[in-house]
Short mmCIF file of C-alpha atoms in Angstrom, two decimals:
data_model
loop_
_atom_site.label_atom_id
_atom_site.label_comp_id
_atom_site.label_asym_id
_atom_site.label_seq_id
_atom_site.Cartn_x
_atom_site.Cartn_y
_atom_site.Cartn_z
CA MET A 31 -8.81 -7.67 12.49
CA LYS A 32 -6.24 -10.49 12.73
CA ARG A 33 -8.98 -13.12 12.82
CA SER A 34 -10.57 -11.68 9.66
CA LEU A 35 -7.24 -11.60 7.83
CA SER A 36 -6.48 -15.19 8.89
CA ILE A 37 -9.82 -16.39 7.52
CA VAL A 38 -9.26 -14.58 4.20
CA LEU A 39 -5.74 -15.96 3.85
CA SER A 40 -6.84 -19.51 4.74
CA ILE A 41 -9.48 -19.41 2.00
CA MET A 42 -6.92 -18.07 -0.50
CA LEU A 43 -4.42 -20.80 0.45
CA ALA A 44 -7.04 -23.54 0.13
CA SER A 45 -7.87 -22.30 -3.37
CA VAL A 46 -4.24 -22.41 -4.40
CA LEU A 47 -3.81 -25.97 -3.11
CA VAL A 48 -6.90 -27.16 -4.99
CA LEU A 49 -5.55 -25.70 -8.23
CA SER A 50 -2.20 -27.35 -7.64
CA ALA A 51 -3.87 -30.73 -7.10
CA CYS A 52 -5.63 -30.38 -10.45
CA GLY A 53 -2.33 -29.75 -12.19
CA LYS A 54 -3.04 -26.12 -12.96
CA ASN A 55 -0.27 -23.54 -12.77
CA GLU A 56 -1.71 -20.46 -14.44
CA ASN A 57 -1.46 -18.42 -11.23
CA LYS A 58 2.31 -18.81 -11.03
CA PRO A 59 4.58 -16.13 -12.47
CA SER A 60 6.73 -16.91 -15.49
CA ASN A 61 9.96 -15.31 -16.70
CA SER A 62 10.28 -13.56 -13.35
CA ALA A 63 12.54 -13.36 -10.35
CA ALA A 64 9.94 -15.47 -8.54
CA SER A 65 10.17 -18.40 -10.93
CA SER A 66 13.96 -18.17 -11.07
CA SER A 67 14.24 -18.31 -7.29
CA ALA A 68 11.66 -21.09 -7.02
CA SER A 69 13.42 -23.25 -9.62
CA ALA A 70 16.71 -22.75 -7.83
CA SER A 71 15.16 -24.27 -4.73
CA GLN A 72 14.45 -27.66 -6.32
CA GLY A 73 17.90 -29.03 -5.62
CA GLU A 74 19.36 -30.37 -2.41
CA SER A 75 18.49 -28.76 0.88
CA LYS A 76 21.17 -26.30 1.93
CA GLU A 77 22.08 -24.70 5.20
CA ILE A 78 20.44 -21.28 5.56
CA LYS A 79 22.99 -18.53 5.00
CA PRO A 80 22.32 -14.99 6.22
CA ILE A 81 21.61 -12.58 3.37
CA VAL A 82 22.19 -8.90 2.67
CA VAL A 83 18.99 -6.94 2.04
CA GLY A 84 18.77 -3.63 0.23
CA VAL A 85 15.69 -1.38 0.55
CA SER A 86 15.17 1.45 -1.92
CA ASN A 87 12.31 3.73 -0.94
CA GLY A 88 11.24 6.67 -3.09
CA TYR A 89 9.01 9.27 -1.48
CA ILE A 90 9.59 9.81 2.27
CA GLY A 91 7.41 12.87 2.91
CA ASN A 92 4.80 11.50 5.29
CA GLY A 93 4.28 9.37 8.38
CA TRP A 94 3.05 6.40 6.35
CA ARG A 95 6.43 5.97 4.66
CA THR A 96 8.23 6.34 7.99
CA GLN A 97 6.01 3.67 9.55
CA MET A 98 6.54 1.44 6.52
CA THR A 99 10.32 1.71 6.84
CA GLU A 100 10.18 1.02 10.59
CA ALA A 101 8.08 -2.12 10.01
CA ILE A 102 10.72 -3.47 7.59
CA GLU A 103 13.58 -2.66 9.95
CA GLN A 104 11.80 -4.24 12.92
CA LEU A 105 11.19 -7.51 11.07
CA ALA A 106 14.75 -7.44 9.71
CA GLU A 107 16.05 -7.26 13.28
CA GLU A 108 14.01 -10.34 14.19
CA TYR A 109 15.46 -12.14 11.17
CA LYS A 110 18.97 -11.11 12.18
CA GLN A 111 18.41 -12.79 15.54
CA LYS A 112 17.39 -15.96 13.67
CA GLY A 113 20.51 -15.80 11.52
CA TRP A 114 18.51 -15.17 8.34
CA ILE A 115 19.76 -11.65 7.61
CA GLU A 116 23.34 -10.42 7.89
CA LYS A 117 22.76 -6.76 7.07
CA ILE A 118 20.04 -4.43 5.77
CA ILE A 119 20.73 -1.26 3.79
CA VAL A 120 17.90 1.30 3.64
CA GLN A 121 17.99 4.35 1.38
CA HIS A 122 15.42 7.03 0.51
CA ALA A 123 15.57 8.61 -2.93
CA GLY A 124 12.84 11.21 -2.56
CA VAL A 125 10.64 11.72 -5.62
CA ASP A 126 13.59 11.83 -8.06
CA VAL A 127 13.46 8.76 -10.33
CA ASN A 128 17.06 9.16 -11.47
CA ASN A 129 18.22 9.34 -7.87
CA GLN A 130 16.40 6.10 -7.11
CA ILE A 131 17.98 4.41 -10.14
CA ALA A 132 21.43 5.52 -8.95
CA GLN A 133 20.74 4.21 -5.44
CA ILE A 134 19.60 0.85 -6.80
CA ARG A 135 22.78 0.59 -8.87
CA ASN A 136 24.79 1.25 -5.72
CA MET A 137 22.98 -1.63 -4.02
CA ILE A 138 23.69 -3.87 -7.01
CA ASN A 139 27.37 -2.99 -6.69
CA ALA A 140 27.17 -3.71 -2.95
CA LYS A 141 26.06 -7.25 -3.93
CA VAL A 142 22.82 -7.38 -2.00
CA ASP A 143 21.00 -10.71 -2.21
CA LEU A 144 17.47 -9.33 -1.90
CA LEU A 145 16.39 -5.93 -3.21
CA LEU A 146 13.10 -4.42 -1.98
CA ILE A 147 11.87 -1.35 -3.87
CA ASP A 148 9.02 1.07 -3.26
CA PRO A 149 9.25 2.56 -6.76
CA ASN A 150 8.77 6.11 -7.96
CA SER A 151 7.61 4.89 -11.38
CA GLU A 152 5.90 1.86 -12.90
CA THR A 153 8.22 1.82 -15.91
CA ALA A 154 11.34 3.96 -15.41
CA LEU A 155 12.97 1.49 -13.01
CA ASN A 156 12.46 -1.55 -15.27
CA PRO A 157 15.96 -1.52 -16.87
CA VAL A 158 17.81 -1.27 -13.54
CA ILE A 159 15.56 -3.95 -12.02
CA GLU A 160 16.34 -6.26 -14.94
CA GLU A 161 20.03 -5.44 -14.50
CA ALA A 162 19.78 -6.54 -10.85
CA VAL A 163 18.03 -9.80 -11.74
CA LYS A 164 20.75 -10.61 -14.32
CA LYS A 165 23.26 -10.26 -11.48
CA GLY A 166 21.38 -12.92 -9.51
CA ILE A 167 19.57 -10.52 -7.16
CA THR A 168 15.98 -11.31 -6.18
CA VAL A 169 13.87 -8.17 -6.63
CA ILE A 170 10.53 -7.47 -4.96
CA THR A 171 8.69 -4.23 -5.59
CA PHE A 172 6.15 -3.42 -2.90
CA ASP A 173 3.43 -0.85 -2.16
CA GLN A 174 3.49 0.17 -5.84
CA PRO A 175 4.02 -2.16 -8.82
CA VAL A 176 6.37 -2.02 -11.78
CA THR A 177 5.64 -3.44 -15.23
CA THR A 178 8.69 -5.65 -15.75
CA PRO A 179 7.95 -9.37 -15.18
CA LYS A 180 11.41 -9.80 -13.68
CA SER A 181 10.27 -8.47 -10.32
CA ILE A 182 7.59 -9.72 -7.97
CA ASN A 183 5.04 -7.05 -7.02
CA VAL A 184 3.68 -7.23 -3.45
CA VAL A 185 0.90 -4.67 -3.33
CA ILE A 186 -2.69 -3.98 -2.50
CA ASP A 187 -4.98 -3.66 -5.51
CA GLN A 188 -4.75 0.11 -5.95
CA GLN A 189 -7.50 0.30 -8.57
CA GLU A 190 -9.84 -1.58 -6.25
CA PHE A 191 -8.78 0.78 -3.45
CA GLY A 192 -9.86 3.73 -5.61
CA ARG A 193 -13.11 2.03 -6.63
CA ASN A 194 -14.01 1.30 -3.01
CA LEU A 195 -13.60 4.97 -2.07
CA ALA A 196 -15.54 6.21 -5.09
CA GLU A 197 -18.41 3.75 -4.65
CA TRP A 198 -18.97 4.84 -1.05
CA PHE A 199 -18.62 8.49 -2.12
CA VAL A 200 -21.13 8.23 -4.98
CA ASN A 201 -23.63 6.45 -2.77
CA GLU A 202 -23.27 9.10 -0.04
CA LEU A 203 -23.86 11.85 -2.62
CA GLY A 204 -26.93 10.11 -3.99
CA GLY A 205 -25.29 9.96 -7.42
CA LYS A 206 -25.19 13.70 -8.09
CA GLY A 207 -23.29 16.86 -7.17
CA ASP A 208 -20.29 19.06 -7.90
CA ILE A 209 -17.07 17.54 -6.59
CA VAL A 210 -13.31 18.06 -6.49
CA ILE A 211 -10.58 15.42 -6.37
CA VAL A 212 -7.60 15.89 -4.06
CA SER A 213 -5.25 13.16 -5.25
CA GLY A 214 -1.82 11.99 -4.11
CA LEU A 215 1.61 12.33 -5.66
CA ALA A 216 1.50 13.06 -9.40
CA GLY A 217 3.01 10.25 -11.48
CA SER A 218 3.16 7.77 -8.60
CA SER A 219 1.80 4.42 -9.75
CA ALA A 220 -0.36 4.04 -6.63
CA ASN A 221 -1.93 7.43 -7.29
CA VAL A 222 -2.36 6.74 -11.01
CA ASN A 223 -4.08 3.42 -10.39
CA ARG A 224 -6.32 4.74 -7.63
CA LEU A 225 -7.50 7.49 -9.96
CA ILE A 226 -8.24 4.89 -12.65
CA GLY A 227 -10.46 3.02 -10.18
CA MET A 228 -12.16 6.21 -9.00
CA LYS A 229 -12.86 7.45 -12.50
CA GLU A 230 -14.32 4.10 -13.55
CA VAL A 231 -16.98 4.62 -10.90
CA LEU A 232 -17.49 8.33 -11.62
CA ALA A 233 -17.93 7.59 -15.34
CA LYS A 234 -21.02 5.55 -14.47
CA ASN A 235 -22.52 8.53 -12.64
CA PRO A 236 -22.91 11.37 -15.17
CA ASP A 237 -24.79 13.57 -12.69
CA ILE A 238 -21.59 13.97 -10.69
CA LYS A 239 -19.51 16.82 -12.11
CA VAL A 240 -15.77 16.95 -11.40
CA LEU A 241 -14.93 20.64 -11.03
CA THR A 242 -11.17 20.08 -10.88
CA GLU A 243 -8.43 17.73 -9.73
CA VAL A 244 -5.41 18.81 -7.67
CA ASN A 245 -2.51 17.04 -5.99
CA GLY A 246 -2.19 17.03 -2.21
CA ASN A 247 0.95 14.85 -2.33
CA TRP A 248 -0.33 12.50 0.44
CA ASP A 249 0.47 15.24 2.92
CA GLU A 250 -1.95 16.80 5.43
CA ALA A 251 -0.60 20.36 5.28
CA ASN A 252 -0.38 20.34 1.50
CA ALA A 253 -3.91 18.96 1.23
CA GLN A 254 -5.22 21.70 3.54
CA GLN A 255 -3.58 24.40 1.44
CA VAL A 256 -4.85 23.16 -1.93
CA THR A 257 -8.32 22.59 -0.48
CA SER A 258 -8.37 26.15 0.87
CA ASN A 259 -7.59 27.34 -2.65
CA LEU A 260 -10.45 25.23 -4.02
CA ILE A 261 -12.90 26.64 -1.46
CA ALA A 262 -11.95 30.15 -2.56
CA SER A 263 -12.39 29.23 -6.24
CA TYR A 264 -15.62 27.22 -6.11
CA PRO A 265 -18.52 28.53 -4.00
CA LYS A 266 -20.34 25.18 -4.16
CA ILE A 267 -18.48 21.94 -3.44
CA ASP A 268 -20.71 18.97 -2.63
CA GLY A 269 -17.93 16.45 -2.15
CA VAL A 270 -14.17 15.94 -1.92
CA LEU A 271 -12.83 12.62 -3.18
CA THR A 272 -9.46 12.13 -1.50
CA GLN A 273 -7.21 9.41 -0.10
CA ASP A 274 -4.27 8.61 2.21
CA GLY A 275 -2.77 11.25 4.46
CA MET A 276 -4.99 14.07 3.24
CA ALA A 277 -8.49 13.70 4.66
CA LEU A 278 -7.69 15.59 7.86
CA GLY A 279 -6.18 18.45 5.86
CA VAL A 280 -9.35 18.63 3.76
CA VAL A 281 -11.56 18.73 6.87
CA ASN A 282 -9.36 21.38 8.49
CA ALA A 283 -9.58 23.58 5.39
CA PHE A 284 -13.38 23.60 5.46
CA GLN A 285 -13.47 24.27 9.18
CA ALA A 286 -10.95 27.13 8.86
CA ALA A 287 -13.18 28.66 6.17
CA ASN A 288 -16.27 28.23 8.41
CA LYS A 289 -17.85 26.08 5.71
CA LYS A 290 -20.17 23.14 6.26
CA LEU A 291 -18.38 19.87 5.63
CA PRO A 292 -19.29 18.26 2.30
CA VAL A 293 -19.06 14.51 1.67
CA ILE A 294 -15.39 13.59 2.20
CA THR A 295 -13.70 10.22 1.85
CA GLY A 296 -11.68 9.25 4.91
CA GLU A 297 -8.64 7.22 5.93
CA ASN A 298 -7.33 5.07 8.76
CA ASN A 299 -4.82 7.45 10.33
CA VAL A 300 -5.19 7.88 14.12
CA ALA A 301 -5.40 11.69 13.96
CA PHE A 302 -8.17 11.48 11.38
CA LEU A 303 -10.02 8.75 13.30
CA LYS A 304 -10.08 11.02 16.37
CA LYS A 305 -11.40 13.95 14.31
CA TRP A 306 -13.94 11.64 12.68
CA LYS A 307 -15.30 10.54 16.08
CA GLU A 308 -15.48 14.15 17.27
CA LEU A 309 -17.45 15.21 14.18
CA LYS A 310 -19.64 12.10 14.25
CA ASP A 311 -20.61 12.79 17.87
CA SER A 312 -21.15 16.53 17.36
CA GLU A 313 -22.82 16.73 13.95
CA GLY A 314 -23.40 13.21 12.62
CA PHE A 315 -20.47 13.30 10.20
CA SER A 316 -20.06 10.11 8.20
CA THR A 317 -17.17 8.83 6.12
CA TYR A 318 -15.32 5.67 5.08
CA GLY A 319 -11.70 4.56 5.47
CA GLN A 320 -9.85 1.44 4.39
CA ASN A 321 -6.41 0.19 5.27
CA ASN A 322 -3.44 0.92 3.07
CA PRO A 323 -1.11 -0.98 5.39
CA PRO A 324 2.45 0.31 5.92
CA GLY A 325 3.21 -3.30 6.87
CA ILE A 326 3.18 -4.21 3.16
CA GLY A 327 6.96 -3.68 3.25
CA ALA A 328 7.36 -6.22 6.07
CA THR A 329 5.21 -8.67 4.11
CA ALA A 330 7.52 -8.22 1.11
CA LEU A 331 10.58 -8.85 3.30
CA GLY A 332 9.06 -12.04 4.73
CA ILE A 333 8.31 -13.32 1.25
CA GLY A 334 11.75 -12.46 -0.12
CA VAL A 335 13.68 -14.06 2.74
CA ARG A 336 11.78 -17.33 2.32
CA MET A 337 12.38 -17.34 -1.43
CA LEU A 338 16.11 -16.98 -0.87
CA GLN A 339 16.01 -19.85 1.59
CA GLY A 340 14.88 -22.01 -1.33
CA GLN A 341 11.33 -22.49 -0.09
CA LYS A 342 8.69 -23.19 -2.72
CA SER A 343 6.00 -20.50 -2.92
CA ASN A 344 2.28 -21.25 -2.91
CA LEU A 345 1.36 -17.57 -2.90
CA PRO A 346 -1.78 -16.83 -4.93
CA MET A 347 -0.41 -14.75 -7.81
CA ARG A 348 -1.85 -12.91 -10.78
CA ASP A 349 1.03 -13.04 -13.23
CA ASN A 350 3.96 -11.77 -11.14
CA THR A 351 1.85 -9.92 -8.55
CA PHE A 352 0.66 -10.87 -5.08
CA TYR A 353 -2.28 -8.71 -4.06
CA TYR A 354 -2.42 -8.37 -0.31
CA PRO A 355 -6.06 -8.74 0.84
CA ILE A 356 -7.05 -5.69 2.92
CA SER A 357 -9.07 -6.76 5.96
CA THR A 358 -9.90 -3.44 7.67
CA HIS A 359 -12.65 -1.19 6.30
CA ILE A 360 -14.06 1.42 8.69
CA LYS A 361 -17.46 3.12 8.60
CA ASN A 362 -19.40 4.92 11.32
CA ASP A 363 -20.65 1.69 12.88
CA SER A 364 -17.13 0.28 13.39
CA LEU A 365 -15.26 3.54 14.11
CA GLU A 366 -15.15 3.36 17.90
CA ALA A 367 -14.05 -0.28 17.99
CA GLU A 368 -11.18 0.35 15.56
CA LEU A 369 -10.14 3.56 17.30
CA GLY A 370 -10.03 1.67 20.58
CA LYS A 371 -7.42 -0.71 19.15
CA VAL A 372 -4.97 2.16 18.58
CA SER A 373 -5.72 4.34 21.59
CA ASP A 374 -2.09 4.05 22.73
CA LYS A 375 -0.64 5.02 19.34
CA PRO A 376 0.52 8.51 18.29
CA ASP A 377 -1.62 10.61 15.98
CA THR A 378 0.77 9.91 13.10
CA PHE A 379 0.11 6.15 13.30
CA THR A 380 -1.83 4.44 10.51
CA LEU A 381 -3.83 1.29 11.27
CA ASP A 382 -1.63 -1.53 10.07
CA GLU A 383 -1.65 -5.18 9.10
CA HIS A 384 0.73 -7.60 7.43
CA LEU A 385 1.23 -11.32 6.94
CA SER A 386 2.29 -12.89 10.22
CA GLU A 387 5.11 -15.44 10.38
CA ASP A 388 2.54 -18.25 10.61
CA GLN A 389 0.66 -16.91 7.60
CA LEU A 390 3.89 -16.53 5.62
CA ASN A 391 4.92 -20.07 6.52
CA ALA A 392 1.56 -21.36 5.31
CA PHE A 393 2.35 -20.00 1.83
CA PHE A 394 5.76 -21.69 1.62
CA GLU A 395 7.05 -25.24 1.80
#
């Protein structure tokens, strides 16, 4: 997995350097916190001063968010030992947008140097983010993007994530059937964009009928309950198009109802990978999972710390967004190898990846 990611990142870095040599700069963000921080680094070299980091997380209702927070805190501790970070403040707002805005304002008042945000909304946080940038705070939104150009977004391509799931799903169904969608948290930008990608693919397959769409809130128990309701309402379900944290709940609902498993999209959570192997061995079950790495938060921290050290960024950007390239995609033929890599991890663990220190250093100078 690490070797694959290193190859992808090396190719991306080489492309950026070629563009720079040709005098092109269209991939660099403008009017953003990124450009402001980069321009500030053009002066004399200064001694590295430890910074205060604020982390505002929204939703905290599943193991993925817990693992994401732990990855940030672990890297922050390493940076403390290096003298790069003085203190880190982590707060969880829940799904309440106004609560998250209030928490961000508190961090502004606490004079953090770097503000990392996993946002509850693409647009509602824009004014408070712009307020932070005006105060000289570098803002990086991660996991889910916001629309203001004043922040850097460090995310996976959520629409591509949705398309990947839907393309496998449609192919497995043979392009026809009655399906249901068990989506994530309503209003969350990651969920919204994944659904856009999914529906782009479904729109090209008119013989697939969407019976209904419900929210499982990226939670196994919730997904099992709503799927049980769907099974009771629709006697024929050929497929369930779902995503992070919910595939096991969907499978459990069909098994509890003594129903044959339809086509179901999978995920890279250890508990689901174990169930997947069991079903593959017993009845030839097939599915597909791709990484949505909790380590995206650690990647954002590594980027932000280097920006505040005055290092010049060579990150490949589309406008003000760095799209982390997912390297792990699991199907039946790679299931056992990937499961073997996490055999010592708890069932709540999600297969993870992030930019290593060497990879981060390669993107900065």
